[in-house]
XYZ file of C-alpha atoms in Angstrom:
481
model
C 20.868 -41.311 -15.846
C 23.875 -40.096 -13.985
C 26.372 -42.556 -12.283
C 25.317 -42.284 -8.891
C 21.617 -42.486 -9.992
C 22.839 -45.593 -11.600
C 24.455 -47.025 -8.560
C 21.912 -46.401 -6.126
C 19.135 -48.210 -8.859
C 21.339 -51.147 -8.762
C 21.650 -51.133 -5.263
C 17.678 -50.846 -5.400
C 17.228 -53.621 -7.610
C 19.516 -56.029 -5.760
C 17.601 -55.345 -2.277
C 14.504 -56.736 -4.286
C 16.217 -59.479 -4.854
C 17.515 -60.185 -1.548
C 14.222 -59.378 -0.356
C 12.420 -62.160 -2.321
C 15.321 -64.706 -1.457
C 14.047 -64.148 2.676
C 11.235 -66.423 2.223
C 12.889 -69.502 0.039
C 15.550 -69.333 2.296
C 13.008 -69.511 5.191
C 10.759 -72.463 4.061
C 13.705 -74.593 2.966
C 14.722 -74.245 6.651
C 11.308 -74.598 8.399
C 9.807 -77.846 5.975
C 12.624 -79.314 4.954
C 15.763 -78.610 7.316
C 18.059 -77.403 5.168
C 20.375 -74.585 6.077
C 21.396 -72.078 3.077
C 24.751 -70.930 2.901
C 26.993 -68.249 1.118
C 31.025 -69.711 1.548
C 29.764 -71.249 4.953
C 27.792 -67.954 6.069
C 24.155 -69.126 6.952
C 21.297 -67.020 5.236
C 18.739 -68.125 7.527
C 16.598 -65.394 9.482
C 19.424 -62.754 7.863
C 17.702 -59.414 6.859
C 18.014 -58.191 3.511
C 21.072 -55.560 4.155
C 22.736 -58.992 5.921
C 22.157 -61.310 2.761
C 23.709 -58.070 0.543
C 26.948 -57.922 3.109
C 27.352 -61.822 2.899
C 27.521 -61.889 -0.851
C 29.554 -58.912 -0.879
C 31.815 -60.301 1.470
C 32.754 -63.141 -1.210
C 35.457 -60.524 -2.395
C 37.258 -61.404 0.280
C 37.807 -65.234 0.139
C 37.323 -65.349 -3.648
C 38.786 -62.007 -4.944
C 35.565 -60.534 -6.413
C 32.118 -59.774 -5.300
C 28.938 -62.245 -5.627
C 25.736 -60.958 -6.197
C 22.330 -62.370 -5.540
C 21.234 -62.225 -9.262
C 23.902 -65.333 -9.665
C 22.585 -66.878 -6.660
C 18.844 -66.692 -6.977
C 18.425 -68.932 -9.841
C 20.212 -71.919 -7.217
C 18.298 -70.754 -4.807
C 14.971 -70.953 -6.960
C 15.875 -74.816 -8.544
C 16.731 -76.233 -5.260
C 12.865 -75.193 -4.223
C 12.175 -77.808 -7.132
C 14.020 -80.701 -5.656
C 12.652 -83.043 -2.776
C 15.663 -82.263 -0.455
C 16.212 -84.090 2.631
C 18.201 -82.370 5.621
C 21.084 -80.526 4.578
C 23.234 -77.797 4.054
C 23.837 -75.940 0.535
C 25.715 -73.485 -0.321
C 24.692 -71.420 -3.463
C 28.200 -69.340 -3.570
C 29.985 -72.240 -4.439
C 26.803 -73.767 -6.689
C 27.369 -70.726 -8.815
C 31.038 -70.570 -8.934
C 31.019 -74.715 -9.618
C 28.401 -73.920 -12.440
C 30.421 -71.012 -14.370
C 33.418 -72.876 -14.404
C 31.513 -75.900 -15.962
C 31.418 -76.374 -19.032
C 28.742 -78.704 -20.247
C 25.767 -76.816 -21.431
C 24.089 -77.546 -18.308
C 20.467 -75.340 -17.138
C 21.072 -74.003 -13.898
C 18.151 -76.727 -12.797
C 20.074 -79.170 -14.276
C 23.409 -78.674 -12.529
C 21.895 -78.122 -9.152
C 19.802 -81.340 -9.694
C 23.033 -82.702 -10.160
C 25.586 -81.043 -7.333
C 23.023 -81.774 -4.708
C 22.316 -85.014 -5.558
C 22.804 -86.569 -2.244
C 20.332 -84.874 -0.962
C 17.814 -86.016 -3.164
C 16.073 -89.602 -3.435
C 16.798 -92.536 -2.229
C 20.080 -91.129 -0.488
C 18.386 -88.552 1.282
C 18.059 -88.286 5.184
C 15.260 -88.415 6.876
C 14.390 -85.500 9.568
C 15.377 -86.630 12.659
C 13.189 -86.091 15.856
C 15.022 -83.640 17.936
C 17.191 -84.372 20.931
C 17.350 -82.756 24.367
C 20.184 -80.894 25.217
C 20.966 -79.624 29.130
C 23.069 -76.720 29.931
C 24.883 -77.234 32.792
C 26.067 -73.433 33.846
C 25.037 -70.529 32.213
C 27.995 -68.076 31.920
C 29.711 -66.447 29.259
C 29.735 -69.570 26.806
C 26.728 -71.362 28.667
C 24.235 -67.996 27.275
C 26.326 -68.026 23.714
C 25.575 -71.947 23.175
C 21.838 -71.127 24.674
C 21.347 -68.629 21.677
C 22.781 -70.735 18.824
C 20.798 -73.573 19.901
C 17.554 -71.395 19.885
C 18.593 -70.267 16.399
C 19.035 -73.857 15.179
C 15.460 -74.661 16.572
C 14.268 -73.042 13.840
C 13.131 -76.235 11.754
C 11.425 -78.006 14.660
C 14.475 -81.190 14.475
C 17.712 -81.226 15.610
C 18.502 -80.296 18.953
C 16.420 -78.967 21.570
C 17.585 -77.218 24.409
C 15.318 -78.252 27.723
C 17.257 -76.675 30.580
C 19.971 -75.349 32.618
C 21.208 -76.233 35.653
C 22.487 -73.812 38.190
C 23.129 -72.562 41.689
C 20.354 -70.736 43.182
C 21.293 -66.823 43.256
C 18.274 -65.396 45.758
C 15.293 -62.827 44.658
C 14.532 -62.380 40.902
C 17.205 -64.906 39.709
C 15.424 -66.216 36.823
C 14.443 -63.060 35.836
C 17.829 -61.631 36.134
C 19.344 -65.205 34.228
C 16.781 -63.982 31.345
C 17.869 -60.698 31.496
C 21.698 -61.854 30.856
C 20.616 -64.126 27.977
C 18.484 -61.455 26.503
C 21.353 -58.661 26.679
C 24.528 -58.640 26.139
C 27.503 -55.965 26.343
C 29.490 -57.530 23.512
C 26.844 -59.658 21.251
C 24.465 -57.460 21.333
C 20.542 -58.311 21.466
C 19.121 -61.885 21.150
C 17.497 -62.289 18.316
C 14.179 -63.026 19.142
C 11.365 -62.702 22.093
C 12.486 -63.982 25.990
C 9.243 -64.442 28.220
C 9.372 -65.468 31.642
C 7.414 -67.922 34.187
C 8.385 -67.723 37.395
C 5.701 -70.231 38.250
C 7.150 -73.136 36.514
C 11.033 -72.362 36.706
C 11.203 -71.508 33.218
C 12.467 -69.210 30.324
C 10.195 -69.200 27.434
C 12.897 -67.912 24.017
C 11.341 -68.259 20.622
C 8.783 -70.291 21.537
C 11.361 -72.935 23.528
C 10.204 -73.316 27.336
C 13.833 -73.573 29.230
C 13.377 -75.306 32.444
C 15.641 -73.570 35.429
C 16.715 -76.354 37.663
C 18.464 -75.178 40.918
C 21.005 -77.881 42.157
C 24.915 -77.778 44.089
C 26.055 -80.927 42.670
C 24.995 -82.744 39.865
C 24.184 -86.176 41.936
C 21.053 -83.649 43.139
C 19.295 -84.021 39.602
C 17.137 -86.770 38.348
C 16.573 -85.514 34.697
C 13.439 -87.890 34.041
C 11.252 -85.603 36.452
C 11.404 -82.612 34.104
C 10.797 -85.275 30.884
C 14.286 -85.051 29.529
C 15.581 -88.358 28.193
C 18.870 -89.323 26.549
C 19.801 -86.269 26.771
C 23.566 -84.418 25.835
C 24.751 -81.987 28.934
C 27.482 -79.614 27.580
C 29.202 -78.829 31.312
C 30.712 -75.169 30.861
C 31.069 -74.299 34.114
C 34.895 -75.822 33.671
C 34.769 -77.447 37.537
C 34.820 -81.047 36.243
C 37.353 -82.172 33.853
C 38.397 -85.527 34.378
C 36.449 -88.721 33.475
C 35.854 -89.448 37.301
C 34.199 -85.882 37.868
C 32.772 -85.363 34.777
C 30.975 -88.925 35.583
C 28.878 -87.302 37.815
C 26.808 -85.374 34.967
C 25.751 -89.234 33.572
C 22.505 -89.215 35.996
C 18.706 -90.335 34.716
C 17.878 -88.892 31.490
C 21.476 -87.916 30.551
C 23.252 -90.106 27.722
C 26.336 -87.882 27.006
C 28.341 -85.181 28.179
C 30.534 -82.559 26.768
C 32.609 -80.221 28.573
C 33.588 -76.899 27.020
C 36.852 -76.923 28.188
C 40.203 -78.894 28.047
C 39.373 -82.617 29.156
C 41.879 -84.132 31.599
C 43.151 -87.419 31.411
C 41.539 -90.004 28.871
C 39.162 -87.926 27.988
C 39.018 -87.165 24.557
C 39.871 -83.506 23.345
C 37.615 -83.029 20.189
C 38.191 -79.958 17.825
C 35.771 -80.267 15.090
C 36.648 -80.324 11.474
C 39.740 -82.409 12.329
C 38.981 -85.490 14.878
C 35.527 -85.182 15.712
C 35.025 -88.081 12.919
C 37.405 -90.196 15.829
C 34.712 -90.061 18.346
C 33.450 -93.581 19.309
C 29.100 -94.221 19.371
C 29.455 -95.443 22.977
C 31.993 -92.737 24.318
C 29.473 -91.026 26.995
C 32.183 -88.045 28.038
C 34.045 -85.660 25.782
C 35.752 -82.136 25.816
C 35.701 -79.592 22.998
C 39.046 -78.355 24.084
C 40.062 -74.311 24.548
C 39.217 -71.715 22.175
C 42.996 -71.470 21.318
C 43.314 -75.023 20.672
C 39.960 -75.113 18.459
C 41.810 -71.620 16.914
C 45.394 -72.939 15.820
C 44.726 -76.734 15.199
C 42.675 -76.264 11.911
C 44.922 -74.270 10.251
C 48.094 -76.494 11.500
C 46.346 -79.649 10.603
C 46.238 -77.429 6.938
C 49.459 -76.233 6.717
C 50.838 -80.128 7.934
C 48.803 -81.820 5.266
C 50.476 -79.602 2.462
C 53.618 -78.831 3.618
C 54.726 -80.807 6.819
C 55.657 -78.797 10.079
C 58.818 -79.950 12.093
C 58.277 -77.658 14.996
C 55.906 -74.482 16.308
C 55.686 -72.376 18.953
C 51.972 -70.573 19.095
C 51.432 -66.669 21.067
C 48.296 -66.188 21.539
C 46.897 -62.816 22.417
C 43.737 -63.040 24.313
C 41.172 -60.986 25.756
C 40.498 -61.276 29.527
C 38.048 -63.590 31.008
C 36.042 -63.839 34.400
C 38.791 -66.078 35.729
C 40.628 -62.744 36.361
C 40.337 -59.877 38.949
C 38.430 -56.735 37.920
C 40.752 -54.716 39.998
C 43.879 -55.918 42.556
C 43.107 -58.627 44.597
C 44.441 -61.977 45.330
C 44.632 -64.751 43.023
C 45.551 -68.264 42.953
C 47.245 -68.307 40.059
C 50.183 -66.134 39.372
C 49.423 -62.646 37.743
C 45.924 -63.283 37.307
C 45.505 -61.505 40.830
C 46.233 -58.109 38.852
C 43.609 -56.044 37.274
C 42.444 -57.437 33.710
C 40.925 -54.435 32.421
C 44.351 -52.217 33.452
C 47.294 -54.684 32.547
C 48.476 -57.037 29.752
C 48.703 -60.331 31.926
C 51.523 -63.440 31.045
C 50.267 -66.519 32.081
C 50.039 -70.157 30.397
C 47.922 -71.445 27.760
C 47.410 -75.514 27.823
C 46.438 -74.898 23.765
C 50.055 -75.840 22.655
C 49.767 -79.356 24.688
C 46.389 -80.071 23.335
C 47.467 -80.345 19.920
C 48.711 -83.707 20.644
C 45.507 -85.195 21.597
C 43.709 -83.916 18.294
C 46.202 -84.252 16.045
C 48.107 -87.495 17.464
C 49.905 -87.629 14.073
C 51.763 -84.519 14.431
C 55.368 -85.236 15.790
C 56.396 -81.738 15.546
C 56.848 -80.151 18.893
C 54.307 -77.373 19.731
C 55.053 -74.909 22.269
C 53.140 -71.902 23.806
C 52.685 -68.795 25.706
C 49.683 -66.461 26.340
C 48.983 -63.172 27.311
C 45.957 -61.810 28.527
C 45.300 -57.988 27.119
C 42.241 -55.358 28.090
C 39.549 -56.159 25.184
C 36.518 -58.356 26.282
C 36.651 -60.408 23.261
C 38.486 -61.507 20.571
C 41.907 -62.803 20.348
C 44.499 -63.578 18.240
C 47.236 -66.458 18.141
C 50.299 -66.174 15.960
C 51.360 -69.670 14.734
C 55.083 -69.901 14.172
C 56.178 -72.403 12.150
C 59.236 -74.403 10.637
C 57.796 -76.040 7.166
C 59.594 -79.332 6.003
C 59.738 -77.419 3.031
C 60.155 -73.806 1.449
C 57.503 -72.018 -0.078
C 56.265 -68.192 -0.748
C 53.860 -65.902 1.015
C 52.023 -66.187 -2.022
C 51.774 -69.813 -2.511
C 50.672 -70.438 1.519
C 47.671 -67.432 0.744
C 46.456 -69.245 -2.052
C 46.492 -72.395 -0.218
C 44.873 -70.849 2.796
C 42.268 -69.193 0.785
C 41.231 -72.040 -1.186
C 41.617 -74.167 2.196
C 38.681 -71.592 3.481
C 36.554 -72.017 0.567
C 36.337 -75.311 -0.561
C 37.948 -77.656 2.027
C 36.506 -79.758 4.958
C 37.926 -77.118 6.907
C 36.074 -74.462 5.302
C 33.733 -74.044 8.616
C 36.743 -73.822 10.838
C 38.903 -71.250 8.743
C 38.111 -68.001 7.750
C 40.169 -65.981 5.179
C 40.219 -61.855 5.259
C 42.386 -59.334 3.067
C 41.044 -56.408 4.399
C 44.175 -53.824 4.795
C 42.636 -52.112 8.619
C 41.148 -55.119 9.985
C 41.061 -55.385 13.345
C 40.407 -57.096 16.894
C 36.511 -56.082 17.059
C 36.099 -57.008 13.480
C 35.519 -60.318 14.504
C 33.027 -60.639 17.444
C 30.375 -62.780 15.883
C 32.393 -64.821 13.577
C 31.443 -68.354 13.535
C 34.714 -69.661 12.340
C 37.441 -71.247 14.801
C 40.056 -68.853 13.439
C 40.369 -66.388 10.726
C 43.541 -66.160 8.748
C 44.545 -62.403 8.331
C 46.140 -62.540 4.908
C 48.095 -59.416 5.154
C 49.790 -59.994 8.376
C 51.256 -63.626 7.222
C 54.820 -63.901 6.835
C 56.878 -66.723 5.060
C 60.337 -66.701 4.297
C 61.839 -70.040 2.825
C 60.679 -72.771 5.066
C 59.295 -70.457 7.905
C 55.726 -69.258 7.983
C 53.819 -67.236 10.419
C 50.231 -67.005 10.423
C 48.203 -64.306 12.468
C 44.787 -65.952 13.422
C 41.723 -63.648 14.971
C 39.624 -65.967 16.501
C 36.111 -65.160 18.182
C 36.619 -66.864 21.721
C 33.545 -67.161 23.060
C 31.252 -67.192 19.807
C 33.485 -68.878 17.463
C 34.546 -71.149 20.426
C 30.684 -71.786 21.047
C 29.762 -72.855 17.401
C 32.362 -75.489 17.660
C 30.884 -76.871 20.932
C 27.280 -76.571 18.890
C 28.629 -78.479 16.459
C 30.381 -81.286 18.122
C 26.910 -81.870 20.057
C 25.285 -82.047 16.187
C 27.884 -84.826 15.380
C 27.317 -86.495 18.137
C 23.852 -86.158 18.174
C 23.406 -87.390 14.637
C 21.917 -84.184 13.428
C 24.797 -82.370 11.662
C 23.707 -82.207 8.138
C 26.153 -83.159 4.559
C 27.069 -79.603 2.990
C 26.569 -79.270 -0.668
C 28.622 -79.130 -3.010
C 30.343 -81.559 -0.698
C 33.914 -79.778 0.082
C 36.901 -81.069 -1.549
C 39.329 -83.716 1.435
């Protein structure tokens, strides 16, 4: 056999296997809620060329390549345990298991790493609760398709409508249209039916009530069988406690606004304060995308190594808040053309810190500008350590903070020599740490983070509403503090 006969039967052999994974994977999600993972990448309703890319992608974070004949045999034991709702991740079951070195069948250690969700400690599956979109733009249609994709098991959260201004003829099929296409993420994943009859947007089998209203006082939730429900506001209009009050109408329990929170209200990036949030706080803001972007990895790089001061530049991709072409503008510079000019204008990110990491005395300042990509962005963290280090010893940390950490869902961590900007659309992570643009230099460190702004942004937001929801799941082998 010659070599490339070789290599493409091997490539064969490991599509068979990724193949017969598809339908574990599937019924461990569908009976029993739990969510299978490869270093934090979900293989749920992933083809076979996707589970290959994940695994292969392992090279990356944890310097060589994983393949699915290591991670089968977890996959196959954990269909032998009475799991409650959870998430496991079989990347770091089979890494955990070759460095151990007890003797242990695979059955046996997996028995054993995802003990707690087994037994008597076990959760139970929760019945699912309602969710209400208020606004359906840009991050409004992105939360919309991650919380059809978490439908999946029939529990957790449900999403049971939107609420927006009436746009004139064929406006919910034009709103379907939007969330069924889109320029930058591509296709939805899934069938989008329409019934113009009853208001509603049928996706994946969940009917989406359309509910047409100016002001939120205009809504009584109850009439459309919604009840203690969570509203995520992203239309941005409200973002003091006062105005964001107005959301808390019959059959609404909670709201969270998917931008910066004014005021008292609490600014919640998850991974580092969302644990802070009190049971009977009714309004809360996920912050920006910057601030969910750089306050992981600062919250990192404080725990190990202190920061005295930072400034953060973040380079982002233009928004709708901007003109398509010359015309005025509140704001200063926004008035120009976003698809034409790099724009300067302020970012609120640096101030933020303070709210979510109130422990942090170092002084955090920032700038923005606004360049001609549609997504993706990328902020470059500046920072003054209270000690010196090496560019090697901050990659190590930063790599192992991405793999095994309680930050591992937040940070991302890529080698690749040529990476760039549209690399990322579609990453889940807050922020991404590029490895070979990071510079340190005695007690100075700079740290180039990509960060998907709208999708990476939205999976926060999805996440904070499965905290506070009581739906988001213990991950297995639980990460190290």
């Amino acid at each position: 056999m010659t070599v490339n006969e070789d290599l493409f039967t091997n490539w064969k052999n490991r599509e068979e296997i990724a193949e017969s994974m598809i339908p574990i994977i599937g019924r461990l999600h569908r009976e029993r809620d739990v969510t299978v993972l490869v270093h934090s990448r979900s293989l749920v309703n992933k083809s076979v060329v996707s589970i290959l890319k994940i695994h292969r992608f392992a090279r990356q974070i944890a310097g060589e390549e994983l393949s699915v004949t290591e991670t089968l045999p977890f996959l196959q034991a954990l269909t032998e345990l009475d799991l409650g709702p959870s998430q496991i991740d079989i990347a770091l079951l089979a890494e955990n298991y070759r460095a151990d070195s007890r003797g242990l069948s695979v059955a046996e250690f997996t028995a054993e790493a995802v003990a707690g969700a087994t037994g008597p400690d076990k959760l139970e599956r929760a019945g699912a609760r309602d969710v209400v979109l208020y606004g359906f733009g840009r991050i409004g249609r992105l939360v919309a398709r991650l919380l059809i994709e978490k439908a999946g098991s029939g529990n957790g959260l449900r999403l049971r409508a939107i609420v927006v201004r009436g746009g004139g003829g064929q406006d919910l099929v034009k709103r379907a249209s939007l969330l069924r296409r889109d320029s930058i993420h591509g296709q939805f994943r899934g069938t989008i039916t329409v019934d113009e009859a009853n208001s509603t947007i049928v996706a994946n089998g969940n009917a989406i009530k359309v509910i047409y209203a100016d002001d939120p006082s205009a809504v009584d939730y109850t009439e459309y069988g919604i009840s203690d429900a969570i509203l995520i506001d992203n239309t941005g209009k409200w973002r003091d406690r006062e105005g964001l009050s107005k959301h808390l109408r019959p059959g609404i329990g909670k709201v969270v606004l998917t931008a910066p929170g004014k005021g008292d209200v609490p600014n919640i990036v998850h991974g580092v304060n969302h644990d802070t949030i009190k049971p009977d706080e009714q309004i809360l803001s996920c912050a920006s995308c910057t601030t969910n972007a750089i306050v992981p990895p600062l919250k990192a790089m404080a725990d190990e190594y202190g920061v005295l001061r930072g400034h953060v530049e973040t380079v982002h991709s233009f928004t709708n808040d901007q003109n398509l072409l010359d015309n005025f503008h509140k704001a200063e510079r926004r008035g120009r053309s976003a698809p034409l000019n790099m724009v300067i204008t302020e970012t609120g990110a640096a101030s933020a810190v303070a709210k979510a990491l109130p422990d942090l005395k170092a002084k955090i300042t920032g700038s923005s500008i606004r360049v001609p990509v549609p997504d993706v962005s990328i902020a470059i963290l500046n920072l003054q350590l209270a000690r010196e280090t090496t560019r090697e010893e901050v990659l190590d940390y930063l790599r192992e903070v991405s793999l095994t950490s309680s930050l591992k869902r937040q940070i991302d961590f890529i080698t690749a020599p040529d990476a760039v900007s549209s690399d990322f659309i579609g990453s889940r992570h807050a922020s991404i740490v590029d490895a070979g643009a990071t510079k340190v230099e005695g007690d100075n460190a700079i740290l180039y983070l990509w960060y998907d702004n709208e999708f990476g942004y939205s999976c926060q937001v999805v996440r904070v509403v499965q905290y506070i929801s009581g739906v988001e799941y213990p991950t297995f082998p639980a990460p190290v503090a």
